[in-house]
Amino acid sequence: SYNILGGIQNWQTRLRTLDGYLSETTPWKESGTQRQEILKEALTQLLTLTYEIQPVLPETTKIVLEHFKQHSLSPIEPLF
């Protein structure tokens, strides 16, 4: 049998870890290469999490993935 709840809880834990990573590394206070490295790592993790949750939240993940396909990113409205 599948443990969907356990998978979602694991996903939430990893999302909180990513949030903690951004809080600790404070890319908004960095510049140049350091900022790029932090944001590249965060974006890689975020996109991985987005693909993983796609079966559970297909419409939301579609919006997120389409947003990151843009050449230039701008803020989007909260999804929830």
N, CA, C and O atoms as a printed pandas DataFrame, in Angstrom:
     atom_number atom_name residue_name chain_id  residue_number  x_coord  y_coord  z_coord
0              1         N          SER        A               1    0.830   -1.189    0.000
1              2        CA          SER        A               1    0.000    0.000    0.000
2              3         C          SER        A               1    0.872    1.249    0.000
3              4         O          SER        A               1    2.047    1.207    0.365
4              5         N          TYR        A               2    0.285    2.334   -0.407
5              6        CA          TYR        A               2    0.989    3.610   -0.474
6              7         C          TYR        A               2    0.768    4.393    0.814
7              8         O          TYR        A               2   -0.309    4.342    1.409
8              9         N          ASN        A               3    1.793    5.115    1.233
9             10        CA          ASN        A               3    1.702    5.962    2.414
10            11         C          ASN        A               3    1.694    7.420    1.939
11            12         O          ASN        A               3    2.703    8.119    2.036
12            13         N          ILE        A               4    0.558    7.863    1.433
13            14        CA          ILE        A               4    0.458    9.205    0.875
14            15         C          ILE        A               4    0.690   10.262    1.949
15            16         O          ILE        A               4    1.412   11.233    1.720
16            17         N          LEU        A               5    0.083   10.080    3.117
17            18        CA          LEU        A               5    0.247   11.049    4.192
18            19         C          LEU        A               5    1.719   11.175    4.595
19            20         O          LEU        A               5    2.223   12.280    4.794
20            21         N          GLY        A               6    2.393   10.043    4.712
21            22        CA          GLY        A               6    3.814   10.068    5.058
22            23         C          GLY        A               6    4.642   10.786    4.008
23            24         O          GLY        A               6    5.580   11.512    4.337
24            25         N          GLY        A               7    4.291   10.584    2.742
25            26        CA          GLY        A               7    4.990   11.271    1.661
26            27         C          GLY        A               7    4.786   12.770    1.711
27            28         O          GLY        A               7    5.722   13.540    1.494
28            29         N          ILE        A               8    3.565   13.182    1.998
29            30        CA          ILE        A               8    3.271   14.615    2.092
30            31         C          ILE        A               8    3.992   15.227    3.296
31            32         O          ILE        A               8    4.516   16.338    3.212
32            33         N          GLN        A               9    4.014   14.508    4.400
33            34        CA          GLN        A               9    4.722   15.015    5.584
34            35         C          GLN        A               9    6.216   15.150    5.309
35            36         O          GLN        A               9    6.839   16.128    5.723
36            37         N          ASN        A              10    6.786   14.183    4.620
37            38        CA          ASN        A              10    8.201   14.261    4.240
38            39         C          ASN        A              10    8.439   15.466    3.339
39            40         O          ASN        A              10    9.421   16.189    3.506
40            41         N          TRP        A              11    7.541   15.680    2.388
41            42        CA          TRP        A              11    7.647   16.809    1.474
42            43         C          TRP        A              11    7.594   18.130    2.250
43            44         O          TRP        A              11    8.370   19.047    1.981
44            45         N          GLN        A              12    6.669   18.216    3.217
45            46        CA          GLN        A              12    6.551   19.433    4.029
46            47         C          GLN        A              12    7.815   19.671    4.853
47            48         O          GLN        A              12    8.253   20.812    5.004
48            49         N          THR        A              13    8.389   18.615    5.377
49            50        CA          THR        A              13    9.627   18.737    6.150
50            51         C          THR        A              13   10.747   19.282    5.265
51            52         O          THR        A              13   11.507   20.156    5.684
52            53         N          ARG        A              14   10.842   18.771    4.063
53            54        CA          ARG        A              14   11.881   19.227    3.142
54            55         C          ARG        A              14   11.642   20.673    2.702
55            56         O          ARG        A              14   12.596   21.421    2.485
56            57         N          LEU        A              15   10.385   21.065    2.571
57            58        CA          LEU        A              15   10.074   22.450    2.233
58            59         C          LEU        A              15   10.458   23.376    3.386
59            60         O          LEU        A              15   10.992   24.460    3.152
60            61         N          ARG        A              16   10.196   22.966    4.612
61            62        CA          ARG        A              16   10.611   23.760    5.777
62            63         C          ARG        A              16   12.137   23.850    5.853
63            64         O          ARG        A              16   12.682   24.885    6.236
64            65         N          THR        A              17   12.814   22.781    5.494
65            66        CA          THR        A              17   14.281   22.788    5.473
66            67         C          THR        A              17   14.786   23.805    4.454
67            68         O          THR        A              17   15.740   24.539    4.717
68            69         N          LEU        A              18   14.144   23.842    3.301
69            70        CA          LEU        A              18   14.512   24.831    2.276
70            71         C          LEU        A              18   14.271   26.241    2.797
71            72         O          LEU        A              18   15.104   27.125    2.594
72            73         N          ASP        A              19   13.157   26.460    3.456
73            74        CA          ASP        A              19   12.868   27.771    4.042
74            75         C          ASP        A              19   13.947   28.151    5.053
75            76         O          ASP        A              19   14.401   29.295    5.091
76            77         N          GLY        A              20   14.353   27.176    5.875
77            78        CA          GLY        A              20   15.420   27.426    6.842
78            79         C          GLY        A              20   16.738   27.757    6.166
79            80         O          GLY        A              20   17.477   28.627    6.625
80            81         N          TYR        A              21   17.031   27.061    5.071
81            82        CA          TYR        A              21   18.252   27.326    4.301
82            83         C          TYR        A              21   18.269   28.773    3.819
83            84         O          TYR        A              21   19.287   29.458    3.924
84            85         N          LEU        A              22   17.135   29.233    3.290
85            86        CA          LEU        A              22   17.073   30.619    2.812
86            87         C          LEU        A              22   17.177   31.613    3.961
87            88         O          LEU        A              22   17.798   32.666    3.813
88            89         N          SER        A              23   16.577   31.291    5.103
89            90        CA          SER        A              23   16.668   32.173    6.268
90            91         C          SER        A              23   18.097   32.267    6.794
91            92         O          SER        A              23   18.544   33.333    7.217
92            93         N          GLU        A              24   18.800   31.148    6.761
93            94        CA          GLU        A              24   20.178   31.115    7.269
94            95         C          GLU        A              24   21.173   31.754    6.304
95            96         O          GLU        A              24   22.095   32.447    6.734
96            97         N          THR        A              25   20.993   31.528    5.013
97            98        CA          THR        A              25   21.958   32.028    4.042
98            99         C          THR        A              25   21.676   33.460    3.594
99           100         O          THR        A              25   22.543   34.104    3.004
100          101         N          THR        A              26   20.494   33.957    3.864
101          102        CA          THR        A              26   20.066   35.329    3.551
102          103         C          THR        A              26   20.586   35.838    2.196
103          104         O          THR        A              26   21.406   36.755    2.148
104          105         N          PRO        A              27   20.106   35.239    1.103
105          106        CA          PRO        A              27   20.605   35.673   -0.210
106          107         C          PRO        A              27   20.301   37.136   -0.520
107          108         O          PRO        A              27   20.999   37.752   -1.325
108          109         N          TRP        A              28   19.275   37.697    0.102
109          110        CA          TRP        A              28   18.944   39.103   -0.118
110          111         C          TRP        A              28   19.999   40.035    0.450
111          112         O          TRP        A              28   20.033   41.218    0.111
112          113         N          LYS        A              29   20.864   39.508    1.316
113          114        CA          LYS        A              29   21.956   40.315    1.872
114          115         C          LYS        A              29   23.271   40.098    1.125
115          116         O          LYS        A              29   24.252   40.805    1.359
116          117         N          GLU        A              30   23.281   39.136    0.242
117          118        CA          GLU        A              30   24.498   38.796   -0.513
118          119         C          GLU        A              30   24.474   39.471   -1.879
119          120         O          GLU        A              30   23.482   40.081   -2.278
120          121         N          SER        A              31   25.576   39.347   -2.571
121          122        CA          SER        A              31   25.634   39.874   -3.934
122          123         C          SER        A              31   26.529   38.973   -4.780
123          124         O          SER        A              31   27.241   38.112   -4.262
124          125         N          GLY        A              32   26.478   39.184   -6.065
125          126        CA          GLY        A              32   27.360   38.490   -6.989
126          127         C          GLY        A              32   27.230   36.980   -6.970
127          128         O          GLY        A              32   26.131   36.431   -6.904
128          129         N          THR        A              33   28.376   36.323   -7.029
129          130        CA          THR        A              33   28.444   34.867   -7.126
130          131         C          THR        A              33   27.821   34.184   -5.919
131          132         O          THR        A              33   27.142   33.167   -6.065
132          133         N          GLN        A              34   28.042   34.728   -4.737
133          134        CA          GLN        A              34   27.491   34.122   -3.523
134          135         C          GLN        A              34   25.963   34.068   -3.593
135          136         O          GLN        A              34   25.358   33.039   -3.292
136          137         N          ARG        A              35   25.353   35.170   -3.988
137          138        CA          ARG        A              35   23.896   35.213   -4.119
138          139         C          ARG        A              35   23.426   34.219   -5.173
139          140         O          ARG        A              35   22.454   33.496   -4.956
140          141         N          GLN        A              36   24.103   34.178   -6.302
141          142        CA          GLN        A              36   23.726   33.264   -7.383
142          143         C          GLN        A              36   23.793   31.809   -6.944
143          144         O          GLN        A              36   22.906   31.021   -7.274
144          145         N          GLU        A              37   24.829   31.446   -6.207
145          146        CA          GLU        A              37   24.982   30.064   -5.739
146          147         C          GLU        A              37   23.855   29.679   -4.776
147          148         O          GLU        A              37   23.293   28.588   -4.873
148          149         N          ILE        A              38   23.538   30.572   -3.861
149          150        CA          ILE        A              38   22.466   30.306   -2.901
150          151         C          ILE        A              38   21.136   30.139   -3.630
151          152         O          ILE        A              38   20.405   29.179   -3.385
152          153         N          LEU        A              39   20.827   31.072   -4.523
153          154        CA          LEU        A              39   19.558   31.025   -5.235
154          155         C          LEU        A              39   19.475   29.837   -6.190
155          156         O          LEU        A              39   18.402   29.261   -6.369
156          157         N          LYS        A              40   20.585   29.473   -6.794
157          158        CA          LYS        A              40   20.588   28.300   -7.683
158          159         C          LYS        A              40   20.263   27.041   -6.888
159          160         O          LYS        A              40   19.466   26.213   -7.331
160          161         N          GLU        A              41   20.871   26.896   -5.725
161          162        CA          GLU        A              41   20.597   25.734   -4.870
162          163         C          GLU        A              41   19.139   25.733   -4.418
163          164         O          GLU        A              41   18.475   24.697   -4.458
164          165         N          ALA        A              42   18.647   26.883   -3.993
165          166        CA          ALA        A              42   17.260   26.979   -3.525
166          167         C          ALA        A              42   16.286   26.678   -4.657
167          168         O          ALA        A              42   15.304   25.964   -4.458
168          169         N          LEU        A              43   16.547   27.209   -5.821
169          170        CA          LEU        A              43   15.661   26.976   -6.959
170          171         C          LEU        A              43   15.666   25.508   -7.380
171          172         O          LEU        A              43   14.620   24.956   -7.720
172          173         N          THR        A              44   16.819   24.887   -7.359
173          174        CA          THR        A              44   16.916   23.460   -7.680
174          175         C          THR        A              44   16.070   22.642   -6.710
175          176         O          THR        A              44   15.319   21.758   -7.124
176          177         N          GLN        A              45   16.193   22.938   -5.427
177          178        CA          GLN        A              45   15.400   22.227   -4.423
178          179         C          GLN        A              45   13.909   22.498   -4.589
179          180         O          GLN        A              45   13.094   21.580   -4.494
180          181         N          LEU        A              46   13.551   23.755   -4.837
181          182        CA          LEU        A              46   12.145   24.110   -4.997
182          183         C          LEU        A              46   11.518   23.411   -6.206
183          184         O          LEU        A              46   10.399   22.905   -6.115
184          185         N          LEU        A              47   12.220   23.381   -7.318
185          186        CA          LEU        A              47   11.687   22.718   -8.505
186          187         C          LEU        A              47   11.575   21.210   -8.294
187          188         O          LEU        A              47   10.624   20.585   -8.766
188          189         N          THR        A              48   12.532   20.631   -7.595
189          190        CA          THR        A              48   12.446   19.205   -7.269
190          191         C          THR        A              48   11.210   18.933   -6.433
191          192         O          THR        A              48   10.459   17.998   -6.712
192          193         N          LEU        A              49   10.995   19.747   -5.407
193          194        CA          LEU        A              49    9.812   19.593   -4.560
194          195         C          LEU        A              49    8.522   19.800   -5.362
195          196         O          LEU        A              49    7.524   19.114   -5.140
196          197         N          THR        A              50    8.559   20.732   -6.275
197          198        CA          THR        A              50    7.378   21.000   -7.099
198          199         C          THR        A              50    7.024   19.792   -7.954
199          200         O          THR        A              50    5.861   19.394   -8.017
200          201         N          TYR        A              51    8.015   19.211   -8.609
201          202        CA          TYR        A              51    7.757   18.014   -9.425
202          203         C          TYR        A              51    7.254   16.857   -8.566
203          204         O          TYR        A              51    6.382   16.100   -8.994
204          205         N          GLU        A              52    7.791   16.719   -7.374
205          206        CA          GLU        A              52    7.400   15.608   -6.507
206          207         C          GLU        A              52    5.958   15.714   -6.013
207          208         O          GLU        A              52    5.301   14.693   -5.811
208          209         N          ILE        A              53    5.462   16.920   -5.817
209          210        CA          ILE        A              53    4.110   17.091   -5.289
210          211         C          ILE        A              53    3.074   17.191   -6.411
211          212         O          ILE        A              53    1.877   17.306   -6.147
212          213         N          GLN        A              54    3.527   17.149   -7.637
213          214        CA          GLN        A              54    2.638   17.302   -8.782
214          215         C          GLN        A              54    1.440   16.357   -8.786
215          216         O          GLN        A              54    0.348   16.800   -9.140
216          217         N          PRO        A              55    1.575   15.078   -8.412
217          218        CA          PRO        A              55    0.386   14.211   -8.405
218          219         C          PRO        A              55   -0.675   14.641   -7.391
219          220         O          PRO        A              55   -1.857   14.346   -7.569
220          221         N          VAL        A              56   -0.268   15.322   -6.348
221          222        CA          VAL        A              56   -1.194   15.734   -5.290
222          223         C          VAL        A              56   -1.793   17.116   -5.577
223          224         O          VAL        A              56   -2.962   17.364   -5.280
224          225         N          LEU        A              57   -0.995   18.002   -6.147
225          226        CA          LEU        A              57   -1.432   19.379   -6.432
226          227         C          LEU        A              57   -1.155   19.728   -7.901
227          228         O          LEU        A              57   -0.331   20.601   -8.173
228          229         N          PRO        A              58   -1.812   19.077   -8.833
229          230        CA          PRO        A              58   -1.470   19.272  -10.244
230          231         C          PRO        A              58   -1.675   20.698  -10.757
231          232         O          PRO        A              58   -0.841   21.198  -11.511
232          233         N          GLU        A              59   -2.742   21.350  -10.374
233          234        CA          GLU        A              59   -2.995   22.706  -10.873
234          235         C          GLU        A              59   -1.997   23.713  -10.291
235          236         O          GLU        A              59   -1.505   24.588  -11.002
236          237         N          THR        A              60   -1.710   23.583   -9.014
237          238        CA          THR        A              60   -0.758   24.484   -8.366
238          239         C          THR        A              60    0.637   24.305   -8.943
239          240         O          THR        A              60    1.322   25.287   -9.232
240          241         N          THR        A              61    1.061   23.062   -9.112
241          242        CA          THR        A              61    2.399   22.833   -9.656
242          243         C          THR        A              61    2.491   23.328  -11.096
243          244         O          THR        A              61    3.548   23.793  -11.522
244          245         N          LYS        A              62    1.417   23.235  -11.833
245          246        CA          LYS        A              62    1.414   23.749  -13.210
246          247         C          LYS        A              62    1.707   25.249  -13.208
247          248         O          LYS        A              62    2.500   25.729  -14.017
248          249         N          ILE        A              63    1.073   25.982  -12.308
249          250        CA          ILE        A              63    1.296   27.432  -12.211
250          251         C          ILE        A              63    2.751   27.723  -11.852
251          252         O          ILE        A              63    3.382   28.587  -12.461
252          253         N          VAL        A              64    3.283   27.005  -10.867
253          254        CA          VAL        A              64    4.664   27.233  -10.430
254          255         C          VAL        A              64    5.646   26.917  -11.559
255          256         O          VAL        A              64    6.552   27.705  -11.832
256          257         N          LEU        A              65    5.472   25.782  -12.208
257          258        CA          LEU        A              65    6.398   25.392  -13.276
258          259         C          LEU        A              65    6.329   26.346  -14.459
259          260         O          LEU        A              65    7.361   26.676  -15.044
260          261         N          GLU        A              66    5.132   26.793  -14.820
261          262        CA          GLU        A              66    5.002   27.768  -15.907
262          263         C          GLU        A              66    5.680   29.089  -15.534
263          264         O          GLU        A              66    6.304   29.735  -16.376
264          265         N          HIS        A              67    5.552   29.477  -14.280
265          266        CA          HIS        A              67    6.169   30.726  -13.825
266          267         C          HIS        A              67    7.689   30.679  -13.991
267          268         O          HIS        A              67    8.296   31.658  -14.424
268          269         N          PHE        A              68    8.291   29.565  -13.654
269          270        CA          PHE        A              68    9.748   29.462  -13.717
270          271         C          PHE        A              68   10.273   29.231  -15.130
271          272         O          PHE        A              68   11.487   29.193  -15.332
272          273         N          LYS        A              69    9.403   29.080  -16.093
273          274        CA          LYS        A              69    9.825   28.991  -17.492
274          275         C          LYS        A              69   10.037   30.370  -18.104
275          276         O          LYS        A              69   10.604   30.485  -19.191
276          277         N          GLN        A              70    9.590   31.407  -17.422
277          278        CA          GLN        A              70    9.724   32.774  -17.932
278          279         C          GLN        A              70   11.187   33.188  -17.971
279          280         O          GLN        A              70   12.003   32.726  -17.174
280          281         N          HIS        A              71   11.500   34.067  -18.913
281          282        CA          HIS        A              71   12.865   34.583  -19.014
282          283         C          HIS        A              71   13.198   35.490  -17.835
283          284         O          HIS        A              71   14.308   35.460  -17.305
284          285         N          SER        A              72   12.226   36.290  -17.439
285          286        CA          SER        A              72   12.407   37.212  -16.325
286          287         C          SER        A              72   11.293   36.955  -15.309
287          288         O          SER        A              72   10.112   36.983  -15.654
288          289         N          LEU        A              73   11.672   36.710  -14.078
289          290        CA          LEU        A              73   10.682   36.391  -13.047
290          291         C          LEU        A              73   10.167   37.644  -12.359
291          292         O          LEU        A              73   10.901   38.610  -12.152
292          293         N          SER        A              74    8.915   37.606  -12.018
293          294        CA          SER        A              74    8.294   38.676  -11.250
294          295         C          SER        A              74    7.425   38.017  -10.177
295          296         O          SER        A              74    7.085   36.841  -10.306
296          297         N          PRO        A              75    7.063   38.738   -9.136
297          298        CA          PRO        A              75    6.222   38.151   -8.084
298          299         C          PRO        A              75    4.892   37.670   -8.644
299          300         O          PRO        A              75    4.355   38.248   -9.589
300          301         N          ILE        A              76    4.370   36.605   -8.049
301          302        CA          ILE        A              76    3.053   36.120   -8.410
302          303         C          ILE        A              76    2.156   36.158   -7.170
303          304         O          ILE        A              76    2.634   36.223   -6.038
304          305         N          GLU        A              77    0.881   36.119   -7.410
305          306        CA          GLU        A              77   -0.080   36.106   -6.307
306          307         C          GLU        A              77    0.079   34.814   -5.496
307          308         O          GLU        A              77    0.438   33.780   -6.060
308          309         N          PRO        A              78   -0.180   34.857   -4.192
309          310        CA          PRO        A              78   -0.125   33.624   -3.395
310          311         C          PRO        A              78   -1.054   32.563   -3.997
311          312         O          PRO        A              78   -2.137   32.881   -4.488
312          313         N          LEU        A              79   -0.623   31.320   -3.953
313          314        CA          LEU        A              79   -1.364   30.237   -4.576
314          315         C          LEU        A              79   -2.401   29.612   -3.634
315          316         O          LEU        A              79   -3.273   28.866   -4.081
316          317         N          PHE        A              80   -2.313   29.909   -2.359
317          318        CA          PHE        A              80   -3.259   29.352   -1.394
318          319         C          PHE        A              80   -3.887   30.452   -0.590
319          320         O          PHE        A              80   -4.716   30.185    0.280
